Amino acid sequence: MSTPELGSLDVFRSTVEVMLIDGVLTREEKRLIIKLANVLELTPDEPAYIYEAIQTDRDSRPGPSVSPENMRLIYTKVFEVAIVNASLSRDEFRVLAHLRSQFDINDEQHREIEAELREMVKEKYEDAAVIDTLMNTLRDSVGMVGDLFDTFRKRINEGETR
């Protein structure tokens, strides 16, 4: 990954901003943002700091740099939380596409992560019906996240900022 340096608070802020595009923070989005704050190792007061900065349209500090190795881990952990929901919403797909764009995760890396998550699902759940549901959700997510990722990539290539 040849991603420019990103701070943990910058990643968190831009993701919350994506979630708030429609003006509503759904329960599923809250689950994702809690996981994101956790894997970014934010302090207990940092999510509120970022939310207040967004609400008051103020700049915020970037936070510690996120390493390329951690970018993949963060994306994987948030993706895992999303698929366990078993019915991904368009909002959740948008969040995943945003993180994929932020972390410059290409199609091959995304397929590797998907394969890891497939194995995790098979190991974690013994109920065949649960496995089938999660695997179908995961399969459906690949195309949707890919399409949204392409949209984000196109916007960035046309001069928009992340």
mmCIF file of C-alpha atoms in Angstrom:
data_model
loop_
_atom_site.group_PDB
_atom_site.id
_atom_site.type_symbol
_atom_site.label_atom_id
_atom_site.label_comp_id
_atom_site.label_asym_id
_atom_site.label_seq_id
_atom_site.Cartn_x
_atom_site.Cartn_y
_atom_site.Cartn_z
ATOM 1 C CA MET A 1 0.000 0.000 0.000
ATOM 2 C CA SER A 2 1.373 3.403 -0.888
ATOM 3 C CA THR A 3 -1.006 5.376 1.267
ATOM 4 C CA PRO A 4 -0.179 8.884 2.390
ATOM 5 C CA GLU A 5 0.306 9.246 6.122
ATOM 6 C CA LEU A 6 -3.007 9.230 7.954
ATOM 7 C CA GLY A 7 -3.644 10.061 11.567
ATOM 8 C CA SER A 8 -6.025 7.953 13.626
ATOM 9 C CA LEU A 9 -8.259 10.935 14.416
ATOM 10 C CA ASP A 10 -8.319 11.921 10.743
ATOM 11 C CA VAL A 11 -9.481 8.401 9.835
ATOM 12 C CA PHE A 12 -12.109 8.452 12.568
ATOM 13 C CA ARG A 13 -13.352 11.916 11.622
ATOM 14 C CA SER A 14 -13.641 11.231 7.908
ATOM 15 C CA THR A 15 -15.488 7.978 8.628
ATOM 16 C CA VAL A 16 -17.969 9.676 10.968
ATOM 17 C CA GLU A 17 -18.490 12.364 8.319
ATOM 18 C CA VAL A 18 -19.316 9.649 5.773
ATOM 19 C CA MET A 19 -21.773 8.130 8.244
ATOM 20 C CA LEU A 20 -23.452 11.481 8.783
ATOM 21 C CA ILE A 21 -23.947 12.240 5.075
ATOM 22 C CA ASP A 22 -27.602 11.217 5.361
ATOM 23 C CA GLY A 23 -28.019 13.003 8.705
ATOM 24 C CA VAL A 24 -28.679 9.772 10.619
ATOM 25 C CA LEU A 25 -26.329 7.587 12.623
ATOM 26 C CA THR A 26 -27.920 4.130 12.524
ATOM 27 C CA ARG A 27 -27.433 1.415 15.129
ATOM 28 C CA GLU A 28 -25.297 -0.516 12.637
ATOM 29 C CA GLU A 29 -23.147 2.536 11.951
ATOM 30 C CA LYS A 30 -22.729 3.038 15.702
ATOM 31 C CA ARG A 31 -21.471 -0.545 16.008
ATOM 32 C CA LEU A 32 -18.941 0.119 13.244
ATOM 33 C CA ILE A 33 -17.773 3.419 14.711
ATOM 34 C CA ILE A 34 -17.328 1.868 18.157
ATOM 35 C CA LYS A 35 -15.203 -0.888 16.619
ATOM 36 C CA LEU A 36 -13.263 1.660 14.584
ATOM 37 C CA ALA A 37 -12.528 3.757 17.684
ATOM 38 C CA ASN A 38 -11.391 0.580 19.442
ATOM 39 C CA VAL A 39 -9.043 -0.645 16.703
ATOM 40 C CA LEU A 40 -7.673 2.877 16.192
ATOM 41 C CA GLU A 41 -6.945 2.818 19.954
ATOM 42 C CA LEU A 42 -8.660 6.145 20.567
ATOM 43 C CA THR A 43 -8.804 7.395 24.125
ATOM 44 C CA PRO A 44 -12.266 7.524 25.740
ATOM 45 C CA ASP A 45 -12.590 11.295 25.118
ATOM 46 C CA GLU A 46 -11.375 11.365 21.492
ATOM 47 C CA PRO A 47 -14.613 10.217 19.777
ATOM 48 C CA ALA A 48 -16.538 13.007 21.554
ATOM 49 C CA TYR A 49 -13.783 15.484 20.626
ATOM 50 C CA ILE A 50 -14.090 14.523 16.956
ATOM 51 C CA TYR A 51 -17.884 14.575 16.986
ATOM 52 C CA GLU A 52 -17.872 18.062 18.543
ATOM 53 C CA ALA A 53 -15.332 19.274 15.949
ATOM 54 C CA ILE A 54 -17.600 17.976 13.171
ATOM 55 C CA GLN A 55 -20.693 19.593 14.688
ATOM 56 C CA THR A 56 -18.964 22.964 15.140
ATOM 57 C CA ASP A 57 -17.116 22.732 11.796
ATOM 58 C CA ARG A 58 -13.735 23.120 13.495
ATOM 59 C CA ASP A 59 -10.425 21.562 12.542
ATOM 60 C CA SER A 60 -9.184 18.684 14.670
ATOM 61 C CA ARG A 61 -5.746 17.288 15.394
ATOM 62 C CA PRO A 62 -4.748 14.333 13.185
ATOM 63 C CA GLY A 63 -3.842 11.876 15.938
ATOM 64 C CA PRO A 64 -1.031 9.320 15.846
ATOM 65 C CA SER A 65 -0.004 8.007 12.458
ATOM 66 C CA VAL A 66 -1.680 4.777 11.306
ATOM 67 C CA SER A 67 0.852 2.325 9.877
ATOM 68 C CA PRO A 68 0.118 0.493 6.612
ATOM 69 C CA GLU A 69 0.070 -2.798 8.551
ATOM 70 C CA ASN A 70 -2.548 -1.425 10.919
ATOM 71 C CA MET A 71 -4.625 -0.096 8.022
ATOM 72 C CA ARG A 72 -5.283 -3.607 6.790
ATOM 73 C CA LEU A 73 -6.023 -4.841 10.316
ATOM 74 C CA ILE A 74 -8.409 -1.948 10.972
ATOM 75 C CA TYR A 75 -10.270 -2.540 7.714
ATOM 76 C CA THR A 76 -10.503 -6.270 8.433
ATOM 77 C CA LYS A 77 -11.846 -5.760 11.966
ATOM 78 C CA VAL A 78 -14.495 -3.246 10.866
ATOM 79 C CA PHE A 79 -15.460 -5.493 7.919
ATOM 80 C CA GLU A 80 -15.827 -8.410 10.351
ATOM 81 C CA VAL A 81 -18.210 -6.430 12.574
ATOM 82 C CA ALA A 82 -20.211 -5.430 9.504
ATOM 83 C CA ILE A 83 -20.685 -8.963 8.159
ATOM 84 C CA VAL A 84 -21.633 -10.427 11.521
ATOM 85 C CA ASN A 85 -24.681 -8.158 11.289
ATOM 86 C CA ALA A 86 -25.787 -10.571 8.495
ATOM 87 C CA SER A 87 -27.641 -7.923 6.499
ATOM 88 C CA LEU A 88 -25.413 -5.076 5.458
ATOM 89 C CA SER A 89 -27.093 -1.757 4.810
ATOM 90 C CA ARG A 90 -26.067 0.700 2.149
ATOM 91 C CA ASP A 91 -24.691 2.881 4.978
ATOM 92 C CA GLU A 92 -22.389 0.093 6.126
ATOM 93 C CA PHE A 93 -21.245 -0.552 2.562
ATOM 94 C CA ARG A 94 -20.456 3.158 2.241
ATOM 95 C CA VAL A 95 -18.348 3.048 5.427
ATOM 96 C CA LEU A 96 -16.416 0.006 4.210
ATOM 97 C CA ALA A 97 -15.846 1.599 0.812
ATOM 98 C CA HIS A 98 -14.634 4.778 2.514
ATOM 99 C CA LEU A 99 -12.153 2.889 4.706
ATOM 100 C CA ARG A 100 -10.980 0.879 1.724
ATOM 101 C CA SER A 101 -10.361 4.123 -0.140
ATOM 102 C CA GLN A 102 -8.660 5.786 2.856
ATOM 103 C CA PHE A 103 -6.331 2.838 3.291
ATOM 104 C CA ASP A 104 -5.780 2.314 -0.457
ATOM 105 C CA ILE A 105 -6.792 -1.348 -0.277
ATOM 106 C CA ASN A 106 -6.802 -2.744 -3.801
ATOM 107 C CA ASP A 107 -8.981 -5.509 -5.218
ATOM 108 C CA GLU A 108 -6.428 -8.246 -4.545
ATOM 109 C CA GLN A 109 -5.966 -7.182 -0.921
ATOM 110 C CA HIS A 110 -9.742 -6.980 -0.502
ATOM 111 C CA ARG A 111 -10.108 -10.554 -1.829
ATOM 112 C CA GLU A 112 -7.427 -11.737 0.628
ATOM 113 C CA ILE A 113 -9.271 -10.080 3.501
ATOM 114 C CA GLU A 114 -12.537 -11.614 2.320
ATOM 115 C CA ALA A 115 -10.890 -15.068 2.261
ATOM 116 C CA GLU A 116 -9.596 -14.534 5.812
ATOM 117 C CA LEU A 117 -13.078 -13.540 6.951
ATOM 118 C CA ARG A 118 -14.604 -16.587 5.261
ATOM 119 C CA GLU A 119 -12.264 -18.830 7.240
ATOM 120 C CA MET A 120 -12.999 -16.929 10.430
ATOM 121 C CA VAL A 121 -16.753 -17.357 9.885
ATOM 122 C CA LYS A 122 -16.355 -21.100 9.318
ATOM 123 C CA GLU A 123 -14.229 -21.489 12.457
ATOM 124 C CA LYS A 124 -16.326 -19.243 14.687
ATOM 125 C CA TYR A 125 -19.822 -20.482 13.883
ATOM 126 C CA GLU A 126 -20.903 -24.105 13.884
ATOM 127 C CA ASP A 127 -24.528 -23.596 12.828
ATOM 128 C CA ALA A 128 -24.724 -24.237 9.063
ATOM 129 C CA ALA A 129 -27.606 -21.764 8.643
ATOM 130 C CA VAL A 130 -25.615 -18.998 10.342
ATOM 131 C CA ILE A 131 -22.588 -19.803 8.197
ATOM 132 C CA ASP A 132 -24.707 -19.730 5.012
ATOM 133 C CA THR A 133 -26.251 -16.385 5.954
ATOM 134 C CA LEU A 134 -22.904 -14.800 6.816
ATOM 135 C CA MET A 135 -21.230 -16.228 3.721
ATOM 136 C CA ASN A 136 -24.015 -14.874 1.505
ATOM 137 C CA THR A 137 -23.672 -11.483 3.177
ATOM 138 C CA LEU A 138 -19.931 -11.592 2.622
ATOM 139 C CA ARG A 139 -20.358 -12.634 -1.011
ATOM 140 C CA ASP A 140 -22.884 -9.845 -1.630
ATOM 141 C CA SER A 141 -20.637 -7.323 0.082
ATOM 142 C CA VAL A 142 -17.745 -7.855 -2.292
ATOM 143 C CA GLY A 143 -19.548 -6.417 -5.296
ATOM 144 C CA MET A 144 -21.231 -3.609 -3.387
ATOM 145 C CA VAL A 145 -18.066 -2.494 -1.569
ATOM 146 C CA GLY A 146 -16.125 -2.770 -4.826
ATOM 147 C CA ASP A 147 -18.646 -0.583 -6.678
ATOM 148 C CA LEU A 148 -18.665 2.028 -3.911
ATOM 149 C CA PHE A 149 -14.864 1.892 -3.689
ATOM 150 C CA ASP A 150 -14.661 2.597 -7.414
ATOM 151 C CA THR A 151 -16.952 5.603 -6.877
ATOM 152 C CA PHE A 152 -14.710 6.939 -4.078
ATOM 153 C CA ARG A 153 -11.597 6.313 -6.183
ATOM 154 C CA LYS A 154 -13.162 8.147 -9.140
ATOM 155 C CA ARG A 155 -14.036 11.162 -6.941
ATOM 156 C CA ILE A 156 -10.487 11.332 -5.596
ATOM 157 C CA ASN A 157 -9.036 11.056 -9.094
ATOM 158 C CA GLU A 158 -11.281 13.936 -10.162
ATOM 159 C CA GLY A 159 -9.765 16.154 -7.490
ATOM 160 C CA GLU A 160 -11.896 15.688 -4.383
ATOM 161 C CA THR A 161 -10.068 15.180 -1.110
ATOM 162 C CA ARG A 162 -10.457 12.206 1.158
#
